[in-house]
CSV table of C-alpha atoms in Angstrom, one decimal:
chain,number,residue,atom,x,y,z
X,1,MET,CA,0.3,0.2,0.2
X,2,THR,CA,2.0,3.0,-1.2
X,3,PRO,CA,1.9,6.4,1.0
X,4,PRO,CA,-0.2,8.9,0.0
X,5,LEU,CA,1.5,11.7,-0.3
X,6,ALA,CA,-0.4,15.2,0.8
X,7,PRO,CA,-0.6,17.8,-2.2
X,8,ALA,CA,0.1,21.1,-2.7
X,9,GLY,CA,-1.9,22.9,0.1
X,10,TRP,CA,-1.8,20.3,2.8
X,11,SER,CA,-2.3,21.2,6.4
X,12,ARG,CA,-0.3,19.5,8.6
X,13,TRP,CA,-2.5,20.2,11.4
X,14,LEU,CA,-4.9,17.2,10.1
X,15,VAL,CA,-2.1,14.1,10.5
X,16,PRO,CA,-2.4,14.5,14.2
X,17,PRO,CA,-6.5,14.0,14.4
X,18,ALA,CA,-5.4,11.0,11.8
X,19,ALA,CA,-3.2,9.2,14.1
X,20,LEU,CA,-6.1,10.2,17.0
X,21,SER,CA,-8.2,8.2,15.3
X,22,VAL,CA,-5.9,5.4,16.3
X,23,HIS,CA,-4.7,5.7,19.5
X,24,LEU,CA,-7.9,6.2,21.0
X,25,SER,CA,-9.7,3.2,19.8
X,26,ILE,CA,-6.4,1.7,20.9
X,27,GLY,CA,-6.3,3.1,24.1
X,28,GLN,CA,-9.2,1.1,24.9
X,29,ALA,CA,-7.1,-1.5,26.4
X,30,TYR,CA,-6.7,0.7,29.7
X,31,ALA,CA,-10.5,0.2,30.1
X,32,TRP,CA,-10.0,-3.7,30.0
X,33,SER,CA,-10.6,-4.2,33.9
X,34,VAL,CA,-14.7,-2.9,33.6
X,35,PHE,CA,-14.8,-6.7,31.4
X,36,LYS,CA,-13.0,-8.4,34.8
X,37,PRO,CA,-15.8,-8.8,36.9
X,38,PRO,CA,-18.7,-9.9,34.4
X,39,LEU,CA,-16.4,-12.6,32.9
X,40,GLU,CA,-15.3,-13.5,36.3
X,41,SER,CA,-19.2,-14.3,37.2
X,42,ALA,CA,-20.2,-15.6,34.2
X,43,LEU,CA,-17.3,-17.5,33.0
X,44,GLY,CA,-15.8,-19.0,36.9
X,45,LEU,CA,-13.0,-17.1,36.4
X,46,SER,CA,-10.4,-16.1,39.3
X,47,GLY,CA,-8.6,-12.4,39.2
X,48,THR,CA,-5.7,-13.9,37.6
X,49,ALA,CA,-6.9,-15.3,35.0
X,50,SER,CA,-9.9,-12.3,34.0
X,51,ALA,CA,-6.1,-10.6,33.4
X,52,LEU,CA,-4.3,-12.6,31.2
X,53,PRO,CA,-5.9,-11.0,27.9
X,54,PHE,CA,-4.7,-7.3,29.3
X,55,GLN,CA,-1.3,-8.9,30.2
X,56,LEU,CA,-0.9,-10.8,26.8
X,57,GLY,CA,-2.1,-7.7,24.9
X,58,ILE,CA,0.7,-5.6,26.5
X,59,VAL,CA,3.5,-8.7,25.9
X,60,MET,CA,2.3,-8.5,22.3
X,61,LEU,CA,2.5,-4.7,21.5
X,62,GLY,CA,5.6,-4.4,23.0
X,63,LEU,CA,6.9,-7.6,20.6
X,64,SER,CA,4.9,-6.7,17.6
X,65,ALA,CA,6.3,-2.6,18.1
X,66,ALA,CA,9.8,-4.0,18.0
X,67,PHE,CA,9.3,-7.1,15.3
X,68,GLY,CA,7.3,-5.0,13.2
X,69,GLY,CA,8.8,-1.4,13.4
X,70,THR,CA,11.1,-2.0,10.3
X,71,LEU,CA,8.1,-3.2,8.3
X,72,VAL,CA,6.3,-0.4,9.7
X,73,GLU,CA,8.8,2.2,8.5
X,74,ARG,CA,8.9,0.4,4.9
X,75,LYS,CA,5.4,0.5,4.0
X,76,GLY,CA,4.1,3.6,5.5
X,77,PRO,CA,1.6,5.2,8.1
X,78,ARG,CA,-1.7,4.1,5.8
X,79,TRP,CA,-0.6,0.0,5.9
X,80,ALA,CA,0.0,0.2,9.6
X,81,MET,CA,-2.8,1.9,10.4
X,82,THR,CA,-4.8,-0.9,8.4
X,83,VAL,CA,-3.0,-3.4,9.7
X,84,ALA,CA,-4.3,-2.5,13.5
X,85,LEU,CA,-7.5,-1.8,12.0
X,86,CYS,CA,-8.1,-5.5,11.1
X,87,CYS,CA,-6.3,-6.9,14.1
X,88,PHE,CA,-7.4,-4.9,16.6
X,89,SER,CA,-10.9,-5.1,15.0
X,90,SER,CA,-11.0,-9.0,14.7
X,91,GLY,CA,-9.6,-9.1,17.8
X,92,PHE,CA,-12.8,-8.2,19.7
X,93,LEU,CA,-14.6,-10.5,17.1
X,94,LEU,CA,-13.4,-13.5,18.1
X,95,ALA,CA,-13.5,-12.5,21.6
X,96,ALA,CA,-17.4,-11.9,20.7
X,97,LEU,CA,-16.9,-15.5,19.4
X,98,GLY,CA,-15.3,-16.7,22.6
X,99,ALA,CA,-17.8,-14.9,24.9
X,100,ALA,CA,-20.6,-16.3,23.2
X,101,THR,CA,-19.6,-20.0,23.1
X,102,GLU,CA,-17.7,-19.9,26.3
X,103,GLN,CA,-14.3,-20.4,25.4
X,104,TYR,CA,-12.3,-18.4,27.8
X,105,TRP,CA,-9.1,-19.0,25.7
X,106,LEU,CA,-10.4,-17.7,22.8
X,107,ILE,CA,-11.2,-14.4,24.4
X,108,VAL,CA,-7.1,-14.5,25.8
X,109,PHE,CA,-6.5,-15.3,21.8
X,110,GLY,CA,-8.5,-12.9,20.2
X,111,TYR,CA,-8.0,-10.4,22.4
X,112,GLY,CA,-4.8,-10.5,23.8
X,113,PHE,CA,-2.3,-12.3,20.9
X,114,VAL,CA,-4.5,-10.9,17.2
X,115,GLY,CA,-5.6,-7.7,19.5
X,116,GLY,CA,-2.1,-7.0,21.0
X,117,ILE,CA,-1.0,-7.5,17.5
X,118,GLY,CA,-2.8,-4.4,16.3
X,119,LEU,CA,-1.7,-2.7,19.4
X,120,GLY,CA,1.5,-3.0,18.9
X,121,ILE,CA,1.2,-1.9,15.1
X,122,GLY,CA,-1.0,0.9,15.9
X,123,TYR,CA,0.7,2.4,18.7
X,124,ILE,CA,4.0,3.2,16.6
X,125,SER,CA,2.2,3.7,12.6
X,126,PRO,CA,1.3,7.4,13.2
X,127,VAL,CA,4.9,8.2,15.1
X,128,SER,CA,7.1,8.7,12.4
X,129,THR,CA,5.3,10.7,10.6
X,130,LEU,CA,4.2,13.0,13.1
X,131,ILE,CA,8.0,13.3,13.6
X,132,LYS,CA,8.1,14.3,9.9
X,133,TRP,CA,6.0,16.5,9.6
X,134,PHE,CA,6.5,18.4,13.0
X,135,PRO,CA,10.5,19.0,13.3
X,136,ASP,CA,10.1,22.3,14.6
X,137,ARG,CA,7.7,20.8,17.8
X,138,PRO,CA,8.1,16.9,17.8
X,139,GLY,CA,7.7,16.7,21.3
X,140,MET,CA,4.1,18.1,20.9
X,141,ALA,CA,3.6,16.8,17.8
X,142,THR,CA,3.6,13.0,19.2
X,143,GLY,CA,2.3,13.7,22.6
X,144,ILE,CA,-1.5,14.7,21.1
X,145,ALA,CA,-0.8,11.2,19.3
X,146,ILE,CA,0.3,9.7,22.1
X,147,MET,CA,-2.3,11.1,24.7
X,148,GLY,CA,-4.8,9.6,22.9
X,149,PHE,CA,-3.6,6.2,24.3
X,150,GLY,CA,-3.9,7.6,27.6
X,151,GLY,CA,-7.1,9.0,27.1
X,152,GLY,CA,-8.9,6.1,25.6
X,153,ALA,CA,-9.8,4.5,28.2
X,154,LEU,CA,-11.7,7.7,29.5
X,155,ILE,CA,-14.2,7.0,26.9
X,156,ALA,CA,-14.0,3.1,26.4
X,157,SER,CA,-14.8,2.8,29.9
X,158,PRO,CA,-18.1,4.4,31.0
X,159,TRP,CA,-18.8,3.1,27.0
X,160,SER,CA,-18.2,-0.6,27.8
X,161,ALA,CA,-19.8,0.0,31.4
X,162,GLN,CA,-23.2,1.4,29.9
X,163,MET,CA,-23.6,-1.5,27.0
X,164,LEU,CA,-23.1,-4.2,30.1
X,165,ASP,CA,-25.2,-2.5,31.6
X,166,SER,CA,-28.0,-2.7,28.9
X,167,PHE,CA,-26.9,-5.8,27.2
X,168,GLY,CA,-26.4,-7.4,30.6
X,169,THR,CA,-23.2,-8.8,32.3
X,170,GLY,CA,-24.2,-12.8,30.9
X,171,SER,CA,-21.6,-14.5,28.7
X,172,ASP,CA,-24.2,-13.5,25.6
X,173,GLY,CA,-24.0,-10.1,27.1
X,174,ILE,CA,-20.4,-10.0,27.0
X,175,ALA,CA,-20.7,-11.1,23.4
X,176,LEU,CA,-23.0,-8.3,22.2
X,177,ALA,CA,-20.3,-5.5,23.4
X,178,PHE,CA,-17.2,-7.1,22.8
X,179,LEU,CA,-19.0,-7.4,18.6
X,180,VAL,CA,-20.1,-3.7,18.9
X,181,HIS,CA,-16.3,-2.5,19.8
X,182,GLY,CA,-15.3,-4.5,17.4
X,183,LEU,CA,-18.0,-3.0,14.4
X,184,VAL,CA,-17.2,0.4,16.4
X,185,TYR,CA,-13.6,0.9,16.2
X,186,ALA,CA,-12.8,-0.6,12.6
X,187,ALA,CA,-15.3,2.7,11.4
X,188,PHE,CA,-13.5,4.8,13.5
X,189,MET,CA,-10.0,3.7,13.2
X,190,THR,CA,-11.1,3.8,8.9
X,191,LEU,CA,-11.4,7.9,9.2
X,192,GLY,CA,-7.4,7.7,10.5
X,193,VAL,CA,-6.7,5.3,6.9
X,194,LEU,CA,-8.4,7.3,5.2
X,195,LEU,CA,-6.6,10.7,6.2
X,196,VAL,CA,-3.4,10.2,7.2
X,197,ARG,CA,-0.7,11.8,4.8
X,198,VAL,CA,3.4,11.7,4.3
X,199,PRO,CA,5.5,15.3,3.6
X,200,PRO,CA,7.0,15.2,0.5
X,201,ALA,CA,10.6,13.8,-0.1
X,202,GLY,CA,13.3,16.2,0.8
X,203,TYR,CA,10.6,18.4,3.6
X,204,ARG,CA,12.0,19.7,6.4
X,205,GLN,CA,9.3,22.4,8.1
X,206,GLY,CA,6.6,23.4,6.1
X,207,GLY,CA,4.1,25.9,7.3
X,208,ASP,CA,0.6,25.5,8.7
X,209,ASP,CA,-0.7,26.0,5.6
X,210,GLY,CA,1.3,23.0,3.3
X,211,PRO,CA,4.4,21.5,2.6
X,212,ARG,CA,7.5,23.7,1.2
X,213,PRO,CA,10.0,22.1,-1.0
X,214,ALA,CA,13.1,21.3,0.5
X,215,SER,CA,15.0,24.3,-0.7
X,216,GLY,CA,12.9,26.9,1.2
X,217,ALA,CA,12.9,24.7,4.4
X,218,ALA,CA,13.9,26.1,7.9
X,219,LYS,CA,15.9,22.7,9.2
X,220,PRO,CA,15.5,22.7,13.1
X,221,ALA,CA,19.0,24.3,14.8
X,222,ALA,CA,21.5,21.6,15.8
X,223,GLY,CA,22.0,21.4,19.8
X,224,ALA,CA,24.2,19.2,22.0
X,225,LEU,CA,21.9,16.1,21.6
X,226,ILE,CA,19.9,17.4,18.5
X,227,SER,CA,21.6,15.5,15.4
X,228,THR,CA,20.9,16.5,11.9
X,229,ALA,CA,22.6,12.9,10.7
X,230,GLN,CA,20.4,9.7,10.4
X,231,VAL,CA,21.0,6.0,12.0
X,232,SER,CA,19.4,3.4,11.1
X,233,ALA,CA,17.7,1.1,13.4
X,234,LYS,CA,20.0,-2.1,13.0
X,235,SER,CA,22.4,0.5,14.2
X,236,ALA,CA,20.8,2.3,16.5
X,237,VAL,CA,20.2,-1.0,18.1
X,238,ARG,CA,24.0,-1.0,18.4
X,239,THR,CA,25.0,2.0,20.6
X,240,PRO,CA,24.8,2.5,24.3
X,241,GLN,CA,22.5,5.9,23.5
X,242,PHE,CA,19.6,3.5,22.4
X,243,TRP,CA,20.4,1.4,25.7
X,244,CYS,CA,20.0,4.0,28.0
X,245,LEU,CA,16.8,5.2,26.9
X,246,TRP,CA,15.7,1.6,27.3
X,247,VAL,CA,16.7,1.8,31.0
X,248,VAL,CA,15.4,5.5,31.7
X,249,LEU,CA,11.8,4.3,30.0
X,250,CYS,CA,11.5,1.3,31.5
X,251,MET,CA,11.9,2.9,35.1
X,252,ASN,CA,10.2,5.5,34.7
X,253,VAL,CA,7.4,3.0,33.6
X,254,THR,CA,8.1,0.7,36.2
X,255,ALA,CA,7.5,3.6,38.5
X,256,GLY,CA,4.0,5.0,36.8
X,257,ILE,CA,2.3,1.3,36.6
X,258,GLY,CA,3.3,0.9,39.8
X,259,ILE,CA,0.8,3.1,41.3
X,260,LEU,CA,-1.7,2.3,38.3
X,261,GLU,CA,-2.2,-0.4,38.9
X,262,LYS,CA,-3.1,-0.8,42.5
X,263,ALA,CA,-4.1,2.5,42.3
X,264,ALA,CA,-7.8,2.2,44.0
X,265,PRO,CA,-6.7,-0.6,47.2
X,266,MET,CA,-3.6,1.5,47.7
X,267,ILE,CA,-5.3,4.9,48.4
X,268,GLY,CA,-7.9,2.8,50.7
X,269,ASP,CA,-5.3,0.8,52.7
X,270,PHE,CA,-3.3,4.4,53.2
X,271,PHE,CA,-5.6,5.8,54.9
X,272,ALA,CA,-7.8,2.9,56.1
X,273,GLU,CA,-6.3,3.5,60.2
X,274,THR,CA,-7.2,6.6,60.2
X,275,ASP,CA,-10.5,8.9,61.2
X,276,ALA,CA,-11.4,9.2,57.5
X,277,PRO,CA,-11.2,5.8,55.4
X,278,VAL,CA,-11.6,6.4,51.7
X,279,SER,CA,-15.1,5.1,50.4
X,280,VAL,CA,-15.2,3.3,47.4
X,281,SER,CA,-16.8,5.7,45.1
X,282,ALA,CA,-13.8,8.1,46.6
X,283,ALA,CA,-11.3,5.6,45.6
X,284,ALA,CA,-13.0,5.2,41.8
X,285,GLY,CA,-12.6,8.9,41.7
X,286,PHE,CA,-9.0,9.1,42.6
X,287,VAL,CA,-8.8,6.7,39.7
X,288,ALA,CA,-10.5,8.6,37.7
X,289,LEU,CA,-8.0,11.6,38.5
X,290,LEU,CA,-5.3,9.5,38.0
X,291,SER,CA,-6.5,8.9,34.3
X,292,ALA,CA,-6.6,12.0,33.7
X,293,ALA,CA,-3.5,13.6,34.9
X,294,ASN,CA,-1.8,10.4,32.6
X,295,MET,CA,-3.5,11.5,29.5
X,296,ALA,CA,-2.5,15.3,30.5
X,297,GLY,CA,1.1,14.8,30.9
X,298,ARG,CA,1.6,13.2,28.0
X,299,ILE,CA,0.7,16.5,25.8
X,300,GLY,CA,1.9,19.1,28.5
X,301,TRP,CA,4.9,17.5,29.5
X,302,SER,CA,6.0,16.6,25.8
X,303,SER,CA,5.5,19.6,24.8
X,304,THR,CA,7.8,21.7,27.7
X,305,SER,CA,10.2,19.3,26.4
X,306,ASP,CA,10.1,21.2,23.0
X,307,LEU,CA,11.2,24.1,25.2
X,308,ILE,CA,13.6,23.1,27.8
X,309,GLY,CA,15.1,19.3,25.8
X,310,ARG,CA,14.3,16.2,26.3
X,311,LYS,CA,17.3,15.4,28.7
X,312,ASN,CA,16.2,18.0,31.0
X,313,MET,CA,12.6,17.0,30.8
X,314,TYR,CA,13.8,13.3,32.2
X,315,ARG,CA,15.5,14.8,34.9
X,316,VAL,CA,12.0,16.0,35.9
X,317,TYR,CA,10.4,12.8,35.4
X,318,LEU,CA,13.0,10.9,37.3
X,319,GLY,CA,13.9,13.4,39.6
X,320,VAL,CA,11.0,15.3,40.7
X,321,GLY,CA,9.5,11.3,40.5
X,322,ALA,CA,11.9,10.1,43.3
X,323,LEU,CA,10.8,13.1,45.3
X,324,MET,CA,7.1,12.1,45.1
X,325,TYR,CA,7.3,9.1,46.3
X,326,LEU,CA,9.6,9.7,49.3
X,327,LEU,CA,7.4,12.3,49.8
X,328,ILE,CA,4.3,9.4,50.1
X,329,SER,CA,6.6,6.9,51.5
X,330,GLN,CA,7.2,9.2,54.4
X,331,PHE,CA,4.1,11.7,54.9
X,332,GLY,CA,1.4,9.7,52.5
X,333,ASP,CA,-0.9,8.9,55.6
X,334,SER,CA,-0.7,12.2,57.2
X,335,SER,CA,-2.4,13.5,54.3
X,336,LYS,CA,-4.6,12.9,51.6
X,337,PRO,CA,-4.1,16.3,49.4
X,338,LEU,CA,-0.5,14.6,49.7
X,339,PHE,CA,-1.0,11.6,48.5
X,340,VAL,CA,-3.8,12.5,45.9
X,341,LEU,CA,-1.3,15.1,44.7
X,342,CYS,CA,2.3,12.8,44.8
X,343,ALA,CA,0.5,10.4,43.1
X,344,LEU,CA,-0.6,12.6,40.3
X,345,VAL,CA,2.3,14.3,39.6
X,346,ILE,CA,4.0,10.7,39.2
X,347,LEU,CA,0.9,9.4,36.8
X,348,SER,CA,1.4,12.8,34.4
X,349,PHE,CA,5.5,11.9,33.8
X,350,TYR,CA,4.1,8.3,32.9
X,351,GLY,CA,2.3,9.2,30.5
X,352,GLY,CA,4.6,12.3,30.0
X,353,GLY,CA,7.5,9.5,29.7
X,354,PHE,CA,5.6,7.5,26.8
X,355,ALA,CA,4.7,10.9,24.7
X,356,THR,CA,8.4,12.2,24.9
X,357,VAL,CA,10.6,9.1,23.9
X,358,PRO,CA,10.1,9.6,20.3
X,359,ALA,CA,11.4,13.0,20.2
X,360,TYR,CA,14.3,12.1,22.2
X,361,LEU,CA,14.6,9.2,19.7
X,362,LYS,CA,14.7,12.0,17.0
X,363,ASP,CA,17.2,13.9,18.5
X,364,LEU,CA,19.5,11.3,18.8
X,365,PHE,CA,18.8,9.1,15.8
X,366,GLY,CA,17.5,11.2,13.0
X,367,THR,CA,14.2,10.9,11.1
X,368,TYR,CA,15.5,8.4,9.0
X,369,GLN,CA,13.5,4.8,10.8
X,370,VAL,CA,12.8,6.6,14.1
X,371,GLY,CA,9.7,5.0,14.0
X,372,ALA,CA,11.8,1.2,13.9
X,373,ILE,CA,13.7,2.4,16.5
X,374,HIS,CA,10.7,3.6,18.9
X,375,GLY,CA,9.3,0.0,18.3
X,376,ARG,CA,12.0,-2.1,19.3
X,377,LEU,CA,12.3,0.6,22.8
X,378,LEU,CA,9.0,-0.2,23.3
X,379,THR,CA,9.9,-3.7,24.8
X,380,ALA,CA,11.2,-1.5,27.9
X,381,TRP,CA,7.6,-1.3,28.5
X,382,SER,CA,6.5,-4.7,27.8
X,383,THR,CA,9.4,-5.5,30.4
X,384,ALA,CA,7.9,-2.6,32.9
X,385,GLY,CA,4.5,-4.0,32.7
X,386,VAL,CA,5.4,-6.7,34.5
X,387,LEU,CA,7.7,-5.6,36.7
X,388,GLY,CA,5.5,-2.3,38.3
X,389,PRO,CA,2.5,-4.5,39.3
X,390,LEU,CA,5.0,-7.8,40.4
X,391,ILE,CA,6.9,-5.4,42.8
X,392,VAL,CA,4.3,-3.9,44.2
X,393,ASN,CA,1.6,-7.0,44.7
X,394,TRP,CA,4.6,-9.4,45.9
X,395,VAL,CA,6.0,-6.5,48.2
X,396,ALA,CA,2.1,-5.5,50.0
X,397,ASP,CA,1.6,-9.5,50.3
X,398,SER,CA,4.7,-10.3,52.0
X,399,GLN,CA,4.7,-7.2,54.3
X,400,GLU,CA,1.1,-8.1,54.7
X,401,GLU,CA,2.0,-12.1,55.7
X,402,ALA,CA,3.9,-10.3,58.2
X,403,GLY,CA,1.7,-8.8,59.9
X,404,ARG,CA,2.0,-5.3,58.4
X,405,SER,CA,-1.3,-3.5,57.0
X,406,GLY,CA,-1.9,-0.1,56.0
X,407,SER,CA,0.7,2.6,54.9
X,408,GLY,CA,3.3,-0.4,56.1
X,409,LEU,CA,2.2,-2.7,53.1
X,410,TYR,CA,3.7,-0.6,50.2
X,411,GLY,CA,6.8,1.3,52.3
X,412,LEU,CA,9.2,-1.2,50.9
X,413,SER,CA,7.8,-1.4,47.7
X,414,PHE,CA,8.3,2.4,46.9
X,415,THR,CA,11.5,2.7,48.4
X,416,ILE,CA,12.2,0.0,45.4
X,417,MET,CA,10.8,2.5,43.5
X,418,ILE,CA,13.0,5.5,45.1
X,419,GLY,CA,16.0,3.5,43.9
X,420,LEU,CA,15.1,2.4,40.0
X,421,LEU,CA,14.3,6.1,39.3
X,422,VAL,CA,17.7,6.8,40.4
X,423,ILE,CA,19.0,4.0,38.4
X,424,GLY,CA,16.9,5.7,35.1
X,425,PHE,CA,18.4,8.7,36.3
X,426,VAL,CA,21.8,8.5,36.2
X,427,ALA,CA,20.9,6.4,32.6
X,428,ASN,CA,19.7,9.6,31.0
X,429,GLU,CA,22.6,11.9,32.3
X,430,LEU,CA,25.1,9.0,30.1
X,431,VAL,CA,23.2,9.9,26.9
X,432,ARG,CA,25.7,11.3,24.7
X,433,PRO,CA,25.6,12.4,20.6
X,434,VAL,CA,25.7,9.2,19.1
X,435,HIS,CA,29.1,8.3,17.2
X,436,PRO,CA,29.4,9.4,13.6
X,437,ARG,CA,30.2,6.0,12.7
X,438,HIS,CA,26.4,4.8,13.2
X,439,HIS,CA,25.6,8.0,10.8
X,440,VAL,CA,24.1,6.9,7.4
X,441,PRO,CA,27.3,7.3,5.3
X,442,ALA,CA,25.9,9.1,2.1
X,443,PRO,CA,23.3,11.7,1.4
X,444,ARG,CA,19.6,10.2,0.4
X,445,GLU,CA,18.5,13.1,-1.5
X,446,ALA,CA,19.0,11.4,-5.2
X,447,ALA,CA,17.2,8.4,-4.1
X,448,ASP,CA,14.6,10.5,-1.9
X,449,ASP,CA,13.6,11.9,-5.3
X,450,HIS,CA,13.7,8.9,-7.4
X,451,VAL,CA,11.2,7.6,-4.7
X,452,THR,CA,9.0,10.6,-5.0
X,453,SER,CA,8.5,10.0,-8.4
X,454,GLU,CA,8.1,6.6,-8.2
X,455,GLN,CA,5.0,7.6,-5.1
X,456,HIS,CA,3.4,10.2,-8.0
X,457,ARG,CA,2.9,7.9,-10.3
X,458,ALA,CA,1.5,5.0,-8.3
X,459,ALA,CA,-1.0,7.7,-6.9
C-alpha cells in the first residue's frame, strides 16, 4: 500500500487527528478492567485468569512494535494503520465469539494475541510521520497522538459499562458488547487510514498552510543532543544511547504503573486506619483523576520538552518522580491532599515519558527509521508492565503475611521505586551524541527524489 503523499496546500494539522483516531481506539486496552468482574462471574474465572487478555495484549504490543517497526517504516503509516485496524477489530470479534460460546481461550487469543498485535502496530503507526511533519515541535506532535492512548480509557470505560448494563453481564451480553466494540472501532480507525498523508521527500519544516520544498525549508537548529544526521534501526540498537534510553523508559514506566495498577486498593489501605477512611466511590474517583493526569502529562510535558530539551525533561520525570515517591512513603498517610497530589504528578510523568521518548529518539538518531527504533524501544514497556505490578503486589503480599497493614504494606516497594528512578536518572545522564560511525554515510537526496517520483506515479 503506497504511502499517500500530501498535495500542495495540505495542512499538517490534519495528521494529528488521523493519529488520534487510531490511538483513542487502541487506548481501550486501559479499560479492560470493566470486563473483569462480568467475565469472572459468567465464566467462573479467577482474578488472575481474567487479567490474562490484558497482560498478553501488553506483551504483544511490545513484541509486535519491536519486530514490526522496520516493516512499518518501509510500508508507511496507511499500511500500518490498516493492519492495526484489522487486528484490533478482529481481536474483539474473536473475543465476542469466545464469550458467546464460553470458550475463554478464544477471548485470550482474540483480544490478547491478535488484538495485541494491533495495539503494537497501531501505537507506532503515526509516530515517524508526525515527527517528519513537525520537526520544529516533535514533542508536541507525538504528545497529541500518544495522549489519545492514555485518554482512550476515559471514553471506553463508561461506554463499555453502559453497554454491559444494557446488554447484561452474562456471556451473551459480554459477547454483544465485544461485537459492538469491534465494529465501532473499525469504523473510527478507518478515518485515520483515509486521512493520513506523508510529507514529500526533502521536507524539513513546512508552514501550517502546506508542505514546502526542501530548498525553502528551515532546518531545526542542532544542539548538543539534536543531530541532523541519520541512523538506521539496525545501527541504533548497537549504540549505548539506545540502551540508556531503554533503561530510562523502563524505570519511568515501572514507577508509574506501580501506582496505576493498584491505585484504588492502595489509597484505601493508606487511610484505612485513620479517622477518615476512603470510600469505594472516592477510590474510583481517584483512579479517574490518575487517568486524567496520565493523559494531560502526555501532551503537557512532551510539549514542554520542545522548550527545555528532552534530557532536561527526563531529569524532571526521574528526579522529581523519586521525590514524590519519597514524600508519599514518609508523609502520605498523614495527608490525603499530599498523597493525591504526589500520585497525580507521578502519573503525569508516566504519561509524559511515553510521549517524549519518540522526540528524544528523533534528536539522537534522526527521522530516517525513528518509527522502527521506537518500536524496538517499546520492549522496555513490556518489561515494565510485568515488573511494576510484580514489585508492588509481591511486596504488599509479603508485608501482609508479616503482620503489617495500612501504609506499611507499601513502604518497601516505594523504596524500590525510588531506587529504580535513580537508576533511570543516572542512565539519562549518560546519554551523549551518537558517534558518527553509526550515521547513514551518504546524503539520500537522489534516492529520495527517485522514491518521490515513484510515489507520484503510483498515486
